[in-house]
């Protein structure tokens, strides 16, 4: 049985990088909007059977987004070390990829009109700040990844992915009200990749 496909002859290392368009979803009382960020990484593609391969990766990836309410309007920037482990199906020049991703938060920052505490009578107080915010977010992030791409000549490829967060990343323990509900990462990625020794 032949699909007219050319499977990978051996495992291949590669490098990749591109654009992240990210938002944080799930918070009542604040509207979310996307912000542009970036990701860079390395990967290892190993053939399993015919057109099917497995591709673990390590990426430095920035997520976050903008949240806005009647009183707040601020950007969050979350720096992660992410490890996607993807199954990859190559059909001619087109490939499909899907699998889980684990992320570890390295650092976080917030900037804009933010809740900074409470007044003497217990009402929320807001101010325009730029501050570290690692304590506001959980260290671990679990996601599912799905994407499609196109293999080009000489080991180059282009692709796009959706990375959908599964767990609540909000960890604001000292604030109340709109800061309590869960938050989840959602990232659209567009990338270029190069595989060393890739097929021509």
PDB file of C-alpha atoms in Angstrom:
ATOM      1  CA  UNK A   1       0.000   0.000   0.000  1.00  0.00           C
ATOM      2  CA  UNK A   2       1.534   3.278  -1.078  1.00  0.00           C
ATOM      3  CA  UNK A   3       0.389   6.833  -0.360  1.00  0.00           C
ATOM      4  CA  UNK A   4       2.983   8.392  -2.641  1.00  0.00           C
ATOM      5  CA  UNK A   5       4.685   9.804   0.435  1.00  0.00           C
ATOM      6  CA  UNK A   6       8.344  10.113   1.329  1.00  0.00           C
ATOM      7  CA  UNK A   7       8.803   9.281   5.027  1.00  0.00           C
ATOM      8  CA  UNK A   8      11.643  10.683   7.067  1.00  0.00           C
ATOM      9  CA  UNK A   9      14.702   8.493   6.843  1.00  0.00           C
ATOM     10  CA  UNK A  10      16.009   9.419  10.272  1.00  0.00           C
ATOM     11  CA  UNK A  11      15.473  11.732  13.187  1.00  0.00           C
ATOM     12  CA  UNK A  12      16.016  15.403  12.506  1.00  0.00           C
ATOM     13  CA  UNK A  13      16.825  18.335  14.754  1.00  0.00           C
ATOM     14  CA  UNK A  14      15.539  21.779  13.958  1.00  0.00           C
ATOM     15  CA  UNK A  15      15.088  25.347  15.104  1.00  0.00           C
ATOM     16  CA  UNK A  16      11.940  27.458  14.934  1.00  0.00           C
ATOM     17  CA  UNK A  17      10.526  30.827  15.870  1.00  0.00           C
ATOM     18  CA  UNK A  18       7.667  33.153  15.160  1.00  0.00           C
ATOM     19  CA  UNK A  19       4.724  35.233  16.297  1.00  0.00           C
ATOM     20  CA  UNK A  20       2.438  34.587  19.268  1.00  0.00           C
ATOM     21  CA  UNK A  21      -0.962  36.296  19.297  1.00  0.00           C
ATOM     22  CA  UNK A  22      -2.198  35.701  22.838  1.00  0.00           C
ATOM     23  CA  UNK A  23      -5.060  36.415  25.205  1.00  0.00           C
ATOM     24  CA  UNK A  24      -6.212  35.233  28.625  1.00  0.00           C
ATOM     25  CA  UNK A  25      -9.805  34.004  28.751  1.00  0.00           C
ATOM     26  CA  UNK A  26     -12.287  33.177  31.496  1.00  0.00           C
ATOM     27  CA  UNK A  27     -12.432  36.283  33.686  1.00  0.00           C
ATOM     28  CA  UNK A  28     -15.884  37.758  34.341  1.00  0.00           C
ATOM     29  CA  UNK A  29     -16.114  41.538  34.537  1.00  0.00           C
ATOM     30  CA  UNK A  30     -13.129  42.162  32.260  1.00  0.00           C
ATOM     31  CA  UNK A  31     -12.981  41.954  28.469  1.00  0.00           C
ATOM     32  CA  UNK A  32      -9.977  40.167  26.991  1.00  0.00           C
ATOM     33  CA  UNK A  33      -8.125  41.155  23.831  1.00  0.00           C
ATOM     34  CA  UNK A  34      -5.130  39.743  22.014  1.00  0.00           C
ATOM     35  CA  UNK A  35      -1.564  41.058  22.210  1.00  0.00           C
ATOM     36  CA  UNK A  36       1.379  40.165  19.953  1.00  0.00           C
ATOM     37  CA  UNK A  37       4.360  38.351  21.474  1.00  0.00           C
ATOM     38  CA  UNK A  38       6.902  35.805  20.194  1.00  0.00           C
ATOM     39  CA  UNK A  39       8.377  32.326  20.634  1.00  0.00           C
ATOM     40  CA  UNK A  40      11.668  30.618  19.740  1.00  0.00           C
ATOM     41  CA  UNK A  41      12.692  27.017  20.201  1.00  0.00           C
ATOM     42  CA  UNK A  42      14.296  23.768  19.110  1.00  0.00           C
ATOM     43  CA  UNK A  43      12.687  20.469  18.121  1.00  0.00           C
ATOM     44  CA  UNK A  44      13.463  16.853  17.345  1.00  0.00           C
ATOM     45  CA  UNK A  45      11.390  14.992  14.760  1.00  0.00           C
ATOM     46  CA  UNK A  46      11.599  11.201  14.786  1.00  0.00           C
ATOM     47  CA  UNK A  47       9.844   8.954  12.263  1.00  0.00           C
ATOM     48  CA  UNK A  48       7.569   6.292  13.762  1.00  0.00           C
ATOM     49  CA  UNK A  49       5.848   4.637  10.807  1.00  0.00           C
ATOM     50  CA  UNK A  50       5.398   5.894   7.261  1.00  0.00           C
ATOM     51  CA  UNK A  51       4.053   9.464   7.360  1.00  0.00           C
ATOM     52  CA  UNK A  52       3.655   9.466  11.157  1.00  0.00           C
ATOM     53  CA  UNK A  53       6.335  10.960  13.409  1.00  0.00           C
ATOM     54  CA  UNK A  54       6.673  12.348  16.919  1.00  0.00           C
ATOM     55  CA  UNK A  55       8.074  15.805  17.584  1.00  0.00           C
ATOM     56  CA  UNK A  56       9.065  16.965  21.091  1.00  0.00           C
ATOM     57  CA  UNK A  57      10.058  20.621  21.383  1.00  0.00           C
ATOM     58  CA  UNK A  58      11.472  23.090  23.892  1.00  0.00           C
ATOM     59  CA  UNK A  59      10.390  26.706  23.477  1.00  0.00           C
ATOM     60  CA  UNK A  60      10.800  30.070  25.120  1.00  0.00           C
ATOM     61  CA  UNK A  61       7.308  31.442  24.615  1.00  0.00           C
ATOM     62  CA  UNK A  62       5.610  34.672  25.715  1.00  0.00           C
ATOM     63  CA  UNK A  63       1.851  34.663  26.396  1.00  0.00           C
ATOM     64  CA  UNK A  64      -0.566  37.014  28.158  1.00  0.00           C
ATOM     65  CA  UNK A  65      -2.834  39.676  26.717  1.00  0.00           C
ATOM     66  CA  UNK A  66      -4.899  42.725  27.621  1.00  0.00           C
ATOM     67  CA  UNK A  67      -7.703  42.812  30.197  1.00  0.00           C
ATOM     68  CA  UNK A  68     -10.044  45.767  30.494  1.00  0.00           C
ATOM     69  CA  UNK A  69     -12.959  46.702  32.757  1.00  0.00           C
ATOM     70  CA  UNK A  70     -14.641  49.899  33.931  1.00  0.00           C
ATOM     71  CA  UNK A  71     -11.689  50.513  36.281  1.00  0.00           C
ATOM     72  CA  UNK A  72      -8.762  48.536  34.811  1.00  0.00           C
ATOM     73  CA  UNK A  73      -6.936  48.450  31.491  1.00  0.00           C
ATOM     74  CA  UNK A  74      -3.658  46.579  31.609  1.00  0.00           C
ATOM     75  CA  UNK A  75      -1.379  44.180  29.748  1.00  0.00           C
ATOM     76  CA  UNK A  76       0.009  40.963  31.189  1.00  0.00           C
ATOM     77  CA  UNK A  77       3.197  39.435  29.781  1.00  0.00           C
ATOM     78  CA  UNK A  78       3.917  35.842  30.821  1.00  0.00           C
ATOM     79  CA  UNK A  79       7.262  34.256  29.976  1.00  0.00           C
ATOM     80  CA  UNK A  80       7.165  30.448  29.774  1.00  0.00           C
ATOM     81  CA  UNK A  81       9.469  27.554  29.071  1.00  0.00           C
ATOM     82  CA  UNK A  82       7.137  25.226  27.148  1.00  0.00           C
ATOM     83  CA  UNK A  83       7.503  21.595  26.107  1.00  0.00           C
ATOM     84  CA  UNK A  84       5.054  20.456  23.399  1.00  0.00           C
ATOM     85  CA  UNK A  85       5.076  16.748  22.503  1.00  0.00           C
ATOM     86  CA  UNK A  86       3.297  16.424  19.171  1.00  0.00           C
ATOM     87  CA  UNK A  87       2.217  13.653  16.845  1.00  0.00           C
ATOM     88  CA  UNK A  88       2.897  14.763  13.275  1.00  0.00           C
ATOM     89  CA  UNK A  89       1.265  13.397  10.116  1.00  0.00           C
ATOM     90  CA  UNK A  90       2.964  14.365   6.833  1.00  0.00           C
ATOM     91  CA  UNK A  91       0.912  14.111   3.642  1.00  0.00           C
ATOM     92  CA  UNK A  92       3.080  15.248   0.758  1.00  0.00           C
ATOM     93  CA  UNK A  93       4.137  18.838   1.492  1.00  0.00           C
ATOM     94  CA  UNK A  94       1.379  19.319   4.099  1.00  0.00           C
ATOM     95  CA  UNK A  95       1.636  18.248   7.731  1.00  0.00           C
ATOM     96  CA  UNK A  96      -0.803  18.111  10.627  1.00  0.00           C
ATOM     97  CA  UNK A  97       0.336  18.150  14.259  1.00  0.00           C
ATOM     98  CA  UNK A  98      -1.386  17.771  17.621  1.00  0.00           C
ATOM     99  CA  UNK A  99      -0.578  16.892  21.214  1.00  0.00           C
ATOM    100  CA  UNK A 100      -0.147  18.130  24.788  1.00  0.00           C
ATOM    101  CA  UNK A 101       2.064  20.955  26.024  1.00  0.00           C
ATOM    102  CA  UNK A 102       3.485  21.627  29.476  1.00  0.00           C
ATOM    103  CA  UNK A 103       4.674  25.105  30.438  1.00  0.00           C
ATOM    104  CA  UNK A 104       6.657  26.475  33.373  1.00  0.00           C
ATOM    105  CA  UNK A 105       6.266  30.169  34.192  1.00  0.00           C
ATOM    106  CA  UNK A 106       9.650  31.906  34.289  1.00  0.00           C
ATOM    107  CA  UNK A 107       8.496  35.479  34.940  1.00  0.00           C
ATOM    108  CA  UNK A 108       5.477  37.750  34.549  1.00  0.00           C
ATOM    109  CA  UNK A 109       4.854  41.484  34.314  1.00  0.00           C
ATOM    110  CA  UNK A 110       1.767  43.702  34.341  1.00  0.00           C
ATOM    111  CA  UNK A 111       1.511  47.295  33.150  1.00  0.00           C
ATOM    112  CA  UNK A 112      -1.357  49.769  32.943  1.00  0.00           C
ATOM    113  CA  UNK A 113      -4.313  50.686  35.163  1.00  0.00           C
ATOM    114  CA  UNK A 114      -4.290  47.916  37.785  1.00  0.00           C
ATOM    115  CA  UNK A 115      -5.885  47.200  41.147  1.00  0.00           C
ATOM    116  CA  UNK A 116      -3.087  47.932  43.616  1.00  0.00           C
ATOM    117  CA  UNK A 117      -4.864  47.283  46.911  1.00  0.00           C
ATOM    118  CA  UNK A 118      -7.678  48.713  49.009  1.00  0.00           C
ATOM    119  CA  UNK A 119      -8.577  52.089  50.478  1.00  0.00           C
ATOM    120  CA  UNK A 120      -9.001  52.603  54.236  1.00  0.00           C
ATOM    121  CA  UNK A 121     -12.730  51.936  53.940  1.00  0.00           C
ATOM    122  CA  UNK A 122     -12.173  48.638  52.081  1.00  0.00           C
ATOM    123  CA  UNK A 123     -12.872  49.721  48.513  1.00  0.00           C
ATOM    124  CA  UNK A 124     -10.550  48.604  45.682  1.00  0.00           C
ATOM    125  CA  UNK A 125      -7.795  51.110  44.844  1.00  0.00           C
ATOM    126  CA  UNK A 126      -6.430  51.441  41.320  1.00  0.00           C
ATOM    127  CA  UNK A 127      -3.283  52.982  39.913  1.00  0.00           C
ATOM    128  CA  UNK A 128      -1.166  53.151  36.783  1.00  0.00           C
ATOM    129  CA  UNK A 129       1.780  50.800  37.375  1.00  0.00           C
ATOM    130  CA  UNK A 130       4.331  48.552  35.737  1.00  0.00           C
ATOM    131  CA  UNK A 131       5.271  45.743  38.102  1.00  0.00           C
ATOM    132  CA  UNK A 132       6.518  42.163  38.373  1.00  0.00           C
ATOM    133  CA  UNK A 133       3.535  39.835  38.639  1.00  0.00           C
ATOM    134  CA  UNK A 134       4.885  36.274  38.964  1.00  0.00           C
ATOM    135  CA  UNK A 135       3.032  35.858  42.271  1.00  0.00           C
ATOM    136  CA  UNK A 136      -0.277  36.552  40.496  1.00  0.00           C
ATOM    137  CA  UNK A 137       0.006  33.454  38.290  1.00  0.00           C
ATOM    138  CA  UNK A 138       0.456  29.740  38.872  1.00  0.00           C
ATOM    139  CA  UNK A 139       3.784  28.244  37.920  1.00  0.00           C
ATOM    140  CA  UNK A 140       2.408  25.393  35.771  1.00  0.00           C
ATOM    141  CA  UNK A 141       0.374  25.608  32.573  1.00  0.00           C
ATOM    142  CA  UNK A 142      -1.112  22.624  30.724  1.00  0.00           C
ATOM    143  CA  UNK A 143      -2.368  23.025  27.148  1.00  0.00           C
ATOM    144  CA  UNK A 144      -3.456  21.158  24.042  1.00  0.00           C
ATOM    145  CA  UNK A 145      -1.898  22.047  20.699  1.00  0.00           C
ATOM    146  CA  UNK A 146      -3.206  21.631  17.161  1.00  0.00           C
ATOM    147  CA  UNK A 147      -1.734  22.933  13.951  1.00  0.00           C
ATOM    148  CA  UNK A 148      -1.068  22.642  10.244  1.00  0.00           C
ATOM    149  CA  UNK A 149       1.946  23.500   8.105  1.00  0.00           C
ATOM    150  CA  UNK A 150       3.695  23.316   4.796  1.00  0.00           C
ATOM    151  CA  UNK A 151       7.109  21.762   4.110  1.00  0.00           C
ATOM    152  CA  UNK A 152       9.244  23.794   1.740  1.00  0.00           C
ATOM    153  CA  UNK A 153      12.568  23.078   0.022  1.00  0.00           C
ATOM    154  CA  UNK A 154      15.869  22.490   1.806  1.00  0.00           C
ATOM    155  CA  UNK A 155      14.422  21.716   5.252  1.00  0.00           C
ATOM    156  CA  UNK A 156      12.361  24.884   5.670  1.00  0.00           C
ATOM    157  CA  UNK A 157       8.727  24.852   6.725  1.00  0.00           C
ATOM    158  CA  UNK A 158       5.944  27.254   7.705  1.00  0.00           C
ATOM    159  CA  UNK A 159       3.152  26.515  10.157  1.00  0.00           C
ATOM    160  CA  UNK A 160       0.363  27.756  12.350  1.00  0.00           C
ATOM    161  CA  UNK A 161      -0.950  26.464  15.683  1.00  0.00           C
ATOM    162  CA  UNK A 162      -3.595  27.021  18.317  1.00  0.00           C
ATOM    163  CA  UNK A 163      -2.391  26.484  21.896  1.00  0.00           C
ATOM    164  CA  UNK A 164      -5.386  26.254  24.251  1.00  0.00           C
ATOM    165  CA  UNK A 165      -4.733  26.327  27.995  1.00  0.00           C
ATOM    166  CA  UNK A 166      -6.587  23.766  30.119  1.00  0.00           C
ATOM    167  CA  UNK A 167      -5.890  24.820  33.700  1.00  0.00           C
ATOM    168  CA  UNK A 168      -6.544  27.946  35.734  1.00  0.00           C
ATOM    169  CA  UNK A 169      -3.375  30.069  35.800  1.00  0.00           C
ATOM    170  CA  UNK A 170      -4.762  32.781  38.101  1.00  0.00           C
ATOM    171  CA  UNK A 171      -3.080  32.804  41.524  1.00  0.00           C
ATOM    172  CA  UNK A 172      -3.959  36.259  42.910  1.00  0.00           C
ATOM    173  CA  UNK A 173      -4.362  35.477  46.601  1.00  0.00           C
ATOM    174  CA  UNK A 174      -4.414  39.003  47.989  1.00  0.00           C
ATOM    175  CA  UNK A 175      -7.096  40.527  45.744  1.00  0.00           C
ATOM    176  CA  UNK A 176     -10.853  40.051  45.504  1.00  0.00           C
ATOM    177  CA  UNK A 177     -13.761  40.606  43.145  1.00  0.00           C
ATOM    178  CA  UNK A 178     -12.873  40.489  39.457  1.00  0.00           C
ATOM    179  CA  UNK A 179      -9.420  39.078  40.248  1.00  0.00           C
ATOM    180  CA  UNK A 180     -10.754  35.798  41.627  1.00  0.00           C
ATOM    181  CA  UNK A 181     -12.198  33.944  38.575  1.00  0.00           C
ATOM    182  CA  UNK A 182     -10.046  31.562  36.577  1.00  0.00           C
ATOM    183  CA  UNK A 183      -7.804  32.559  33.698  1.00  0.00           C
ATOM    184  CA  UNK A 184      -6.624  30.369  30.826  1.00  0.00           C
ATOM    185  CA  UNK A 185      -4.020  31.041  28.153  1.00  0.00           C
ATOM    186  CA  UNK A 186      -4.960  31.001  24.487  1.00  0.00           C
ATOM    187  CA  UNK A 187      -2.216  31.510  21.910  1.00  0.00           C
ATOM    188  CA  UNK A 188      -2.224  31.493  18.118  1.00  0.00           C
ATOM    189  CA  UNK A 189       1.258  30.818  16.750  1.00  0.00           C
ATOM    190  CA  UNK A 190       2.656  31.433  13.263  1.00  0.00           C
ATOM    191  CA  UNK A 191       6.196  30.160  12.779  1.00  0.00           C
ATOM    192  CA  UNK A 192       9.029  29.343  10.425  1.00  0.00           C
ATOM    193  CA  UNK A 193      11.227  26.313  11.035  1.00  0.00           C
ATOM    194  CA  UNK A 194      14.425  24.845   9.667  1.00  0.00           C
ATOM    195  CA  UNK A 195      15.419  21.168   9.958  1.00  0.00           C
ATOM    196  CA  UNK A 196      19.095  20.279   9.686  1.00  0.00           C
ATOM    197  CA  UNK A 197      19.517  17.639   7.012  1.00  0.00           C
ATOM    198  CA  UNK A 198      15.903  18.127   5.901  1.00  0.00           C
ATOM    199  CA  UNK A 199      14.714  16.622   2.649  1.00  0.00           C
ATOM    200  CA  UNK A 200      14.879  18.807  -0.428  1.00  0.00           C
TER     201      UNK A 200
END
